[in-house]
């Protein structure tokens, strides 16, 4: 990590916390609609928080960008039997949305707008038995600014956009395929310790290099593993969290960063992202620095996204994220554990709720074999092609030391 002194800034008391975590069934087969899975996760999260349905007065909904609006409508309120809500919204900031939901829920309870807010993400990218999610996500990603250019060129799916971004990082800083492989291998090592992870079989660098290309430089093992399922969280005030039946996950800092694309020469949105802005805001609001972070839960739909997040959030020097990973720092036993549940590559891909759910498990001390130091956990969200960035800093402690 870059040399950096511990922060001496006065650290404020947390005002909000995550007190409930709920999962639906998760599968690589069709198991129900987006709406049905969301309802299952919501009810599980409410029960986990020790609350009743009538105690919930806020509901925030997040569907996949590939899903139709009616798959997760505001009428979910009626499905659950929620009445007299003081906060209700369907949110869409692509992959950054789940973390944004937690941010807005925390702000709402701190301001007295609501007392207990459920945040839910649900998705069913696998539509047919025996198939993956490739067809669902094979949509044109508009990056050029030229209407329909990407679709006409066959530039489909996020994989193509992220692959170009990774190539730019390789050209500028010398990042290697072996370093991307080291990231994927570390994720698999963590997944081997997580009973909930979908891909737990150990892999070697040779296995990685033998994995077929999807879009160079990305191989199959560089890409996320989509599943059908839903995850929900309950956010309450920090005061109410003290009475929850499970250890609370206190929210200490938050930030967003959305740089935009100028399309002009010299602009490098593929390597200089809004994560820098988001991280600075989160550290400032929590009264900490990057050196205080003890583990990270990144949105890493592709290996490169995880490597770049280390740099964007000030945890590795610019251009040195690949080398940081290659030295084993993010793997089990490393000095900065990253995606301890296996992340999107080896755990499961439920967009921004994957890192959030693992952060709650870690903050509760419920990680079992994969449990690591949890004093301050950085959780990130990332949407578009590295366009939209959000993060929260969470901890089991209501006040940071």
GROMACS .gro file of C-alpha atoms in nm:
model
  401
    1UNK     CA    1   0.000   0.000   0.000
    2UNK     CA    2   0.115   0.359  -0.045
    3UNK     CA    3   0.284   0.506   0.260
    4UNK     CA    4   0.016   0.693   0.449
    5UNK     CA    5  -0.027   0.791   0.811
    6UNK     CA    6  -0.325   0.678   1.013
    7UNK     CA    7  -0.595   0.942   1.028
    8UNK     CA    8  -0.609   1.158   1.341
    9UNK     CA    9  -0.939   1.315   1.236
   10UNK     CA   10  -1.218   1.290   1.490
   11UNK     CA   11  -1.437   0.998   1.391
   12UNK     CA   12  -1.813   1.055   1.411
   13UNK     CA   13  -2.054   0.806   1.564
   14UNK     CA   14  -2.242   0.594   1.311
   15UNK     CA   15  -2.602   0.705   1.259
   16UNK     CA   16  -2.728   0.404   1.064
   17UNK     CA   17  -2.664   0.032   1.042
   18UNK     CA   18  -2.754  -0.280   0.846
   19UNK     CA   19  -2.944  -0.506   1.083
   20UNK     CA   20  -3.099  -0.764   0.851
   21UNK     CA   21  -2.967  -0.982   0.567
   22UNK     CA   22  -3.184  -1.215   0.362
   23UNK     CA   23  -3.124  -1.447   0.067
   24UNK     CA   24  -3.370  -1.614  -0.165
   25UNK     CA   25  -3.281  -1.948  -0.316
   26UNK     CA   26  -2.998  -1.906  -0.568
   27UNK     CA   27  -2.946  -2.126  -0.869
   28UNK     CA   28  -2.804  -2.163  -1.218
   29UNK     CA   29  -3.148  -2.290  -1.321
   30UNK     CA   30  -3.483  -2.109  -1.348
   31UNK     CA   31  -3.633  -2.106  -0.997
   32UNK     CA   32  -3.897  -1.834  -1.007
   33UNK     CA   33  -3.960  -1.479  -1.122
   34UNK     CA   34  -3.764  -1.170  -1.021
   35UNK     CA   35  -4.063  -1.062  -0.815
   36UNK     CA   36  -4.103  -1.397  -0.636
   37UNK     CA   37  -3.734  -1.415  -0.549
   38UNK     CA   38  -3.736  -1.054  -0.424
   39UNK     CA   39  -4.029  -1.128  -0.193
   40UNK     CA   40  -3.848  -1.430  -0.049
   41UNK     CA   41  -3.531  -1.231   0.021
   42UNK     CA   42  -3.723  -0.938   0.173
   43UNK     CA   43  -3.913  -1.159   0.417
   44UNK     CA   44  -3.589  -1.336   0.514
   45UNK     CA   45  -3.413  -1.004   0.579
   46UNK     CA   46  -3.700  -0.873   0.792
   47UNK     CA   47  -3.698  -1.189   1.003
   48UNK     CA   48  -3.318  -1.176   1.031
   49UNK     CA   49  -3.347  -0.823   1.170
   50UNK     CA   50  -3.591  -0.942   1.435
   51UNK     CA   51  -3.867  -0.726   1.288
   52UNK     CA   52  -4.219  -0.783   1.156
   53UNK     CA   53  -4.352  -0.674   0.820
   54UNK     CA   54  -4.551  -0.398   0.988
   55UNK     CA   55  -4.225  -0.253   1.130
   56UNK     CA   56  -4.093  -0.173   0.780
   57UNK     CA   57  -4.168   0.180   0.657
   58UNK     CA   58  -3.927   0.206   0.364
   59UNK     CA   59  -3.867  -0.003   0.050
   60UNK     CA   60  -3.599   0.050  -0.216
   61UNK     CA   61  -3.597  -0.172  -0.524
   62UNK     CA   62  -3.313  -0.252  -0.763
   63UNK     CA   63  -3.355  -0.464  -1.076
   64UNK     CA   64  -3.090  -0.554  -1.332
   65UNK     CA   65  -3.046  -0.303  -1.618
   66UNK     CA   66  -3.140  -0.591  -1.851
   67UNK     CA   67  -3.477  -0.650  -1.681
   68UNK     CA   68  -3.810  -0.490  -1.768
   69UNK     CA   69  -3.952  -0.238  -1.520
   70UNK     CA   70  -4.255  -0.457  -1.451
   71UNK     CA   71  -4.034  -0.740  -1.329
   72UNK     CA   72  -3.975  -0.553  -1.003
   73UNK     CA   73  -4.248  -0.287  -0.977
   74UNK     CA   74  -4.337  -0.052  -0.696
   75UNK     CA   75  -4.635  -0.282  -0.638
   76UNK     CA   76  -4.389  -0.512  -0.457
   77UNK     CA   77  -4.515  -0.321  -0.155
   78UNK     CA   78  -4.847  -0.505  -0.186
   79UNK     CA   79  -4.682  -0.843  -0.241
   80UNK     CA   80  -4.515  -0.818   0.098
   81UNK     CA   81  -4.810  -0.657   0.273
   82UNK     CA   82  -4.628  -0.333   0.349
   83UNK     CA   83  -4.856  -0.047   0.452
   84UNK     CA   84  -4.814   0.329   0.505
   85UNK     CA   85  -4.460   0.347   0.373
   86UNK     CA   86  -4.280   0.677   0.419
   87UNK     CA   87  -4.011   0.587   0.163
   88UNK     CA   88  -4.062   0.399  -0.164
   89UNK     CA   89  -3.851   0.405  -0.482
   90UNK     CA   90  -3.724   0.192  -0.768
   91UNK     CA   91  -3.363   0.288  -0.834
   92UNK     CA   92  -3.141   0.240  -1.138
   93UNK     CA   93  -2.779   0.350  -1.144
   94UNK     CA   94  -2.671   0.021  -1.300
   95UNK     CA   95  -2.414  -0.176  -1.098
   96UNK     CA   96  -2.370   0.104  -0.847
   97UNK     CA   97  -2.736   0.092  -0.740
   98UNK     CA   98  -2.722  -0.157  -0.454
   99UNK     CA   99  -2.464   0.048  -0.265
  100UNK     CA  100  -2.659   0.365  -0.346
  101UNK     CA  101  -2.971   0.208  -0.194
  102UNK     CA  102  -2.786   0.153   0.132
  103UNK     CA  103  -2.658   0.512   0.122
  104UNK     CA  104  -3.004   0.660   0.071
  105UNK     CA  105  -3.158   0.431   0.331
  106UNK     CA  106  -2.891   0.538   0.582
  107UNK     CA  107  -2.953   0.906   0.506
  108UNK     CA  108  -3.330   0.854   0.537
  109UNK     CA  109  -3.317   0.691   0.880
  110UNK     CA  110  -3.061   0.945   1.004
  111UNK     CA  111  -3.293   1.228   0.895
  112UNK     CA  112  -3.600   1.068   1.050
  113UNK     CA  113  -3.770   1.008   0.715
  114UNK     CA  114  -3.801   0.636   0.789
  115UNK     CA  115  -3.723   0.393   1.069
  116UNK     CA  116  -3.659   0.062   0.893
  117UNK     CA  117  -3.582   0.045   0.521
  118UNK     CA  118  -3.556  -0.271   0.311
  119UNK     CA  119  -3.319  -0.263   0.011
  120UNK     CA  120  -3.352  -0.549  -0.237
  121UNK     CA  121  -3.188  -0.662  -0.561
  122UNK     CA  122  -3.332  -0.949  -0.764
  123UNK     CA  123  -3.240  -1.094  -1.101
  124UNK     CA  124  -3.303  -1.396  -1.323
  125UNK     CA  125  -3.043  -1.374  -1.602
  126UNK     CA  126  -3.059  -1.750  -1.669
  127UNK     CA  127  -3.381  -1.802  -1.858
  128UNK     CA  128  -3.344  -2.160  -1.981
  129UNK     CA  129  -3.229  -2.476  -1.812
  130UNK     CA  130  -2.871  -2.566  -1.897
  131UNK     CA  131  -2.774  -2.220  -2.024
  132UNK     CA  132  -2.567  -1.939  -1.872
  133UNK     CA  133  -2.643  -1.569  -1.866
  134UNK     CA  134  -2.444  -1.479  -2.178
  135UNK     CA  135  -2.744  -1.411  -2.400
  136UNK     CA  136  -2.913  -1.196  -2.137
  137UNK     CA  137  -2.611  -0.968  -2.096
  138UNK     CA  138  -2.518  -0.951  -2.466
  139UNK     CA  139  -2.650  -0.597  -2.511
  140UNK     CA  140  -2.475  -0.310  -2.684
  141UNK     CA  141  -2.291  -0.087  -2.435
  142UNK     CA  142  -2.287   0.271  -2.572
  143UNK     CA  143  -1.934   0.403  -2.522
  144UNK     CA  144  -1.849   0.580  -2.848
  145UNK     CA  145  -2.121   0.845  -2.836
  146UNK     CA  146  -2.219   0.746  -3.192
  147UNK     CA  147  -2.579   0.628  -3.201
  148UNK     CA  148  -2.607   0.249  -3.256
  149UNK     CA  149  -2.240   0.215  -3.355
  150UNK     CA  150  -2.170  -0.054  -3.098
  151UNK     CA  151  -2.462  -0.272  -3.208
  152UNK     CA  152  -2.367  -0.245  -3.575
  153UNK     CA  153  -2.008  -0.344  -3.498
  154UNK     CA  154  -2.105  -0.640  -3.282
  155UNK     CA  155  -1.960  -0.467  -2.976
  156UNK     CA  156  -2.194  -0.649  -2.739
  157UNK     CA  157  -2.194  -0.696  -2.366
  158UNK     CA  158  -1.993  -0.541  -2.085
  159UNK     CA  159  -1.713  -0.789  -2.154
  160UNK     CA  160  -1.606  -0.601  -2.468
  161UNK     CA  161  -1.599  -0.263  -2.296
  162UNK     CA  162  -1.409  -0.385  -1.992
  163UNK     CA  163  -1.167  -0.576  -2.215
  164UNK     CA  164  -1.077  -0.253  -2.394
  165UNK     CA  165  -1.032  -0.083  -2.057
  166UNK     CA  166  -0.800  -0.361  -1.940
  167UNK     CA  167  -0.598  -0.328  -2.261
  168UNK     CA  168  -0.552   0.042  -2.189
  169UNK     CA  169  -0.421  -0.035  -1.840
  170UNK     CA  170  -0.183  -0.295  -1.985
  171UNK     CA  171  -0.052  -0.044  -2.240
  172UNK     CA  172  -0.001   0.231  -1.984
  173UNK     CA  173   0.134   0.034  -1.688
  174UNK     CA  174   0.249  -0.306  -1.813
  175UNK     CA  175  -0.022  -0.504  -1.635
  176UNK     CA  176   0.007  -0.868  -1.742
  177UNK     CA  177  -0.234  -1.157  -1.806
  178UNK     CA  178  -0.065  -1.340  -1.519
  179UNK     CA  179  -0.163  -1.057  -1.284
  180UNK     CA  180  -0.526  -1.079  -1.393
  181UNK     CA  181  -0.493  -1.451  -1.338
  182UNK     CA  182  -0.360  -1.395  -0.987
  183UNK     CA  183  -0.675  -1.197  -0.907
  184UNK     CA  184  -0.902  -1.474  -1.034
  185UNK     CA  185  -0.704  -1.739  -0.844
  186UNK     CA  186  -0.726  -1.541  -0.518
  187UNK     CA  187  -1.103  -1.516  -0.559
  188UNK     CA  188  -1.125  -1.891  -0.610
  189UNK     CA  189  -0.915  -1.950  -0.298
  190UNK     CA  190  -1.163  -1.744  -0.097
  191UNK     CA  191  -1.459  -1.921  -0.258
  192UNK     CA  192  -1.318  -2.257  -0.147
  193UNK     CA  193  -1.380  -2.138   0.210
  194UNK     CA  194  -1.739  -2.026   0.140
  195UNK     CA  195  -2.013  -2.292   0.138
  196UNK     CA  196  -2.242  -2.050  -0.048
  197UNK     CA  197  -1.998  -1.996  -0.339
  198UNK     CA  198  -2.083  -2.161  -0.669
  199UNK     CA  199  -1.726  -2.220  -0.796
  200UNK     CA  200  -1.506  -2.379  -0.529
  201UNK     CA  201  -1.276  -2.610  -0.724
  202UNK     CA  202  -0.913  -2.488  -0.691
  203UNK     CA  203  -0.749  -2.340  -1.000
  204UNK     CA  204  -0.385  -2.279  -1.086
  205UNK     CA  205  -0.222  -2.021  -1.309
  206UNK     CA  206  -0.191  -2.293  -1.573
  207UNK     CA  207  -0.566  -2.355  -1.549
  208UNK     CA  208  -0.627  -1.984  -1.589
  209UNK     CA  209  -0.401  -1.949  -1.894
  210UNK     CA  210  -0.568  -2.252  -2.053
  211UNK     CA  211  -0.911  -2.100  -2.003
  212UNK     CA  212  -1.057  -1.992  -2.340
  213UNK     CA  213  -1.078  -1.628  -2.435
  214UNK     CA  214  -1.412  -1.446  -2.432
  215UNK     CA  215  -1.275  -1.111  -2.550
  216UNK     CA  216  -0.898  -1.064  -2.521
  217UNK     CA  217  -0.745  -1.018  -2.270
  218UNK     CA  218  -1.037  -1.171  -2.076
  219UNK     CA  219  -1.064  -1.545  -2.044
  220UNK     CA  220  -1.365  -1.729  -1.908
  221UNK     CA  221  -1.207  -1.721  -1.560
  222UNK     CA  222  -1.185  -1.340  -1.572
  223UNK     CA  223  -1.564  -1.309  -1.596
  224UNK     CA  224  -1.843  -1.315  -1.340
  225UNK     CA  225  -2.066  -1.614  -1.271
  226UNK     CA  226  -2.434  -1.505  -1.297
  227UNK     CA  227  -2.704  -1.678  -1.093
  228UNK     CA  228  -3.077  -1.639  -1.044
  229UNK     CA  229  -3.160  -1.504  -0.701
  230UNK     CA  230  -3.223  -1.209  -0.473
  231UNK     CA  231  -3.063  -1.051  -0.168
  232UNK     CA  232  -3.219  -0.799   0.070
  233UNK     CA  233  -3.090  -0.583   0.353
  234UNK     CA  234  -3.265  -0.395   0.633
  235UNK     CA  235  -3.123  -0.055   0.732
  236UNK     CA  236  -3.221   0.111   1.061
  237UNK     CA  237  -3.086   0.386   1.283
  238UNK     CA  238  -2.777   0.299   1.485
  239UNK     CA  239  -2.978   0.341   1.806
  240UNK     CA  240  -3.231   0.077   1.699
  241UNK     CA  241  -2.951  -0.152   1.582
  242UNK     CA  242  -2.842  -0.208   1.940
  243UNK     CA  243  -3.161  -0.409   1.999
  244UNK     CA  244  -3.127  -0.626   1.687
  245UNK     CA  245  -3.083  -1.002   1.741
  246UNK     CA  246  -2.779  -1.020   1.513
  247UNK     CA  247  -2.461  -0.807   1.536
  248UNK     CA  248  -2.514  -0.481   1.350
  249UNK     CA  249  -2.308  -0.360   1.053
  250UNK     CA  250  -2.258   0.011   1.117
  251UNK     CA  251  -2.231   0.254   0.826
  252UNK     CA  252  -1.950   0.505   0.878
  253UNK     CA  253  -1.870   0.661   0.543
  254UNK     CA  254  -2.011   0.686   0.195
  255UNK     CA  255  -1.922   0.839  -0.138
  256UNK     CA  256  -2.009   0.850  -0.505
  257UNK     CA  257  -1.810   0.943  -0.815
  258UNK     CA  258  -1.932   0.970  -1.173
  259UNK     CA  259  -1.668   1.127  -1.399
  260UNK     CA  260  -1.848   1.111  -1.731
  261UNK     CA  261  -1.679   1.071  -2.069
  262UNK     CA  262  -1.558   1.371  -2.267
  263UNK     CA  263  -1.449   1.167  -2.569
  264UNK     CA  264  -1.151   1.400  -2.595
  265UNK     CA  265  -0.790   1.300  -2.630
  266UNK     CA  266  -0.618   1.260  -2.296
  267UNK     CA  267  -0.933   1.151  -2.112
  268UNK     CA  268  -0.877   0.802  -1.971
  269UNK     CA  269  -1.205   0.688  -1.809
  270UNK     CA  270  -1.084   0.329  -1.843
  271UNK     CA  271  -0.808   0.379  -1.584
  272UNK     CA  272  -0.895   0.702  -1.400
  273UNK     CA  273  -1.243   0.645  -1.263
  274UNK     CA  274  -1.494   0.797  -1.026
  275UNK     CA  275  -1.375   0.555  -0.759
  276UNK     CA  276  -1.115   0.816  -0.665
  277UNK     CA  277  -1.383   1.074  -0.591
  278UNK     CA  278  -1.608   0.821  -0.419
  279UNK     CA  279  -1.328   0.695  -0.197
  280UNK     CA  280  -1.212   1.039  -0.091
  281UNK     CA  281  -1.567   1.133   0.010
  282UNK     CA  282  -1.612   0.811   0.208
  283UNK     CA  283  -1.281   0.841   0.390
  284UNK     CA  284  -1.350   1.205   0.472
  285UNK     CA  285  -1.701   1.138   0.606
  286UNK     CA  286  -1.575   0.854   0.826
  287UNK     CA  287  -1.265   1.042   0.945
  288UNK     CA  288  -1.029   0.772   0.816
  289UNK     CA  289  -0.780   0.709   0.536
  290UNK     CA  290  -0.718   0.417   0.303
  291UNK     CA  291  -0.465   0.282   0.552
  292UNK     CA  292  -0.746   0.216   0.799
  293UNK     CA  293  -0.925  -0.028   0.567
  294UNK     CA  294  -0.883  -0.389   0.685
  295UNK     CA  295  -1.068  -0.568   0.404
  296UNK     CA  296  -1.246  -0.489   0.075
  297UNK     CA  297  -1.559  -0.621  -0.090
  298UNK     CA  298  -1.543  -0.498  -0.449
  299UNK     CA  299  -1.786  -0.506  -0.737
  300UNK     CA  300  -1.571  -0.719  -0.967
  301UNK     CA  301  -1.775  -0.845  -1.260
  302UNK     CA  302  -1.435  -0.881  -1.433
  303UNK     CA  303  -1.092  -0.938  -1.282
  304UNK     CA  304  -0.972  -0.602  -1.412
  305UNK     CA  305  -1.242  -0.420  -1.215
  306UNK     CA  306  -1.101  -0.561  -0.891
  307UNK     CA  307  -0.744  -0.471  -0.983
  308UNK     CA  308  -0.845  -0.117  -1.078
  309UNK     CA  309  -1.050  -0.073  -0.760
  310UNK     CA  310  -0.738  -0.120  -0.551
  311UNK     CA  311  -0.586   0.179  -0.730
  312UNK     CA  312  -0.898   0.394  -0.739
  313UNK     CA  313  -0.960   0.364  -0.366
  314UNK     CA  314  -0.600   0.441  -0.278
  315UNK     CA  315  -0.508   0.092  -0.162
  316UNK     CA  316  -0.237   0.044  -0.424
  317UNK     CA  317  -0.041   0.295  -0.628
  318UNK     CA  318  -0.173   0.391  -0.970
  319UNK     CA  319  -0.069   0.127  -1.221
  320UNK     CA  320   0.048  -0.111  -0.948
  321UNK     CA  321  -0.278  -0.292  -0.872
  322UNK     CA  322  -0.177  -0.596  -1.076
  323UNK     CA  323   0.157  -0.629  -0.901
  324UNK     CA  324  -0.016  -0.585  -0.562
  325UNK     CA  325  -0.243  -0.879  -0.638
  326UNK     CA  326   0.037  -1.090  -0.787
  327UNK     CA  327   0.229  -1.061  -0.457
  328UNK     CA  328  -0.062  -1.236  -0.283
  329UNK     CA  329  -0.181  -0.938  -0.080
  330UNK     CA  330  -0.553  -0.992  -0.160
  331UNK     CA  331  -0.557  -1.372  -0.119
  332UNK     CA  332  -0.615  -1.571   0.201
  333UNK     CA  333  -0.331  -1.482   0.438
  334UNK     CA  334  -0.259  -1.156   0.253
  335UNK     CA  335  -0.240  -0.815   0.416
  336UNK     CA  336  -0.556  -0.681   0.246
  337UNK     CA  337  -0.822  -0.949   0.198
  338UNK     CA  338  -1.042  -0.879  -0.106
  339UNK     CA  339  -1.376  -1.044  -0.183
  340UNK     CA  340  -1.357  -1.302   0.090
  341UNK     CA  341  -1.663  -1.489  -0.034
  342UNK     CA  342  -1.520  -1.539  -0.383
  343UNK     CA  343  -1.671  -1.221  -0.526
  344UNK     CA  344  -1.843  -1.216  -0.862
  345UNK     CA  345  -1.589  -1.444  -1.030
  346UNK     CA  346  -1.616  -1.748  -0.803
  347UNK     CA  347  -1.890  -1.670  -0.552
  348UNK     CA  348  -2.192  -1.556  -0.751
  349UNK     CA  349  -2.296  -1.253  -0.953
  350UNK     CA  350  -2.592  -1.072  -0.801
  351UNK     CA  351  -2.448  -0.735  -0.893
  352UNK     CA  352  -2.394  -0.489  -0.605
  353UNK     CA  353  -2.558  -0.712  -0.347
  354UNK     CA  354  -2.281  -0.971  -0.373
  355UNK     CA  355  -2.015  -0.749  -0.206
  356UNK     CA  356  -2.268  -0.596   0.035
  357UNK     CA  357  -2.387  -0.935   0.161
  358UNK     CA  358  -2.031  -1.055   0.219
  359UNK     CA  359  -1.950  -0.733   0.406
  360UNK     CA  360  -2.241  -0.796   0.644
  361UNK     CA  361  -2.132  -1.156   0.698
  362UNK     CA  362  -1.778  -1.041   0.773
  363UNK     CA  363  -1.888  -0.755   0.999
  364UNK     CA  364  -2.098  -1.001   1.198
  365UNK     CA  365  -1.799  -1.228   1.243
  366UNK     CA  366  -1.997  -1.503   1.068
  367UNK     CA  367  -1.744  -1.582   0.795
  368UNK     CA  368  -1.635  -1.916   0.938
  369UNK     CA  369  -1.314  -2.037   0.773
  370UNK     CA  370  -1.293  -1.719   0.567
  371UNK     CA  371  -1.341  -1.474   0.853
  372UNK     CA  372  -1.075  -1.200   0.862
  373UNK     CA  373  -1.011  -0.878   1.049
  374UNK     CA  374  -1.321  -0.667   1.009
  375UNK     CA  375  -1.254  -0.333   1.180
  376UNK     CA  376  -1.325  -0.131   0.865
  377UNK     CA  377  -1.467  -0.282   0.545
  378UNK     CA  378  -1.474  -0.097   0.213
  379UNK     CA  379  -1.764  -0.199  -0.011
  380UNK     CA  380  -1.784  -0.075  -0.370
  381UNK     CA  381  -2.041  -0.060  -0.648
  382UNK     CA  382  -1.956  -0.008  -1.015
  383UNK     CA  383  -2.195   0.052  -1.305
  384UNK     CA  384  -2.172   0.098  -1.679
  385UNK     CA  385  -1.820   0.046  -1.809
  386UNK     CA  386  -1.642   0.190  -1.505
  387UNK     CA  387  -1.873   0.493  -1.529
  388UNK     CA  388  -2.066   0.497  -1.202
  389UNK     CA  389  -1.900   0.440  -0.866
  390UNK     CA  390  -2.031   0.420  -0.512
  391UNK     CA  391  -1.884   0.295  -0.187
  392UNK     CA  392  -1.961   0.259   0.181
  393UNK     CA  393  -1.735   0.200   0.478
  394UNK     CA  394  -1.886  -0.037   0.734
  395UNK     CA  395  -1.776  -0.185   1.063
  396UNK     CA  396  -1.902  -0.394   1.357
  397UNK     CA  397  -1.818  -0.093   1.577
  398UNK     CA  398  -2.066   0.193   1.625
  399UNK     CA  399  -1.767   0.425   1.666
  400UNK     CA  400  -1.430   0.377   1.500
  401UNK     CA  401  -1.117   0.390   1.712
   0.00000   0.00000   0.00000
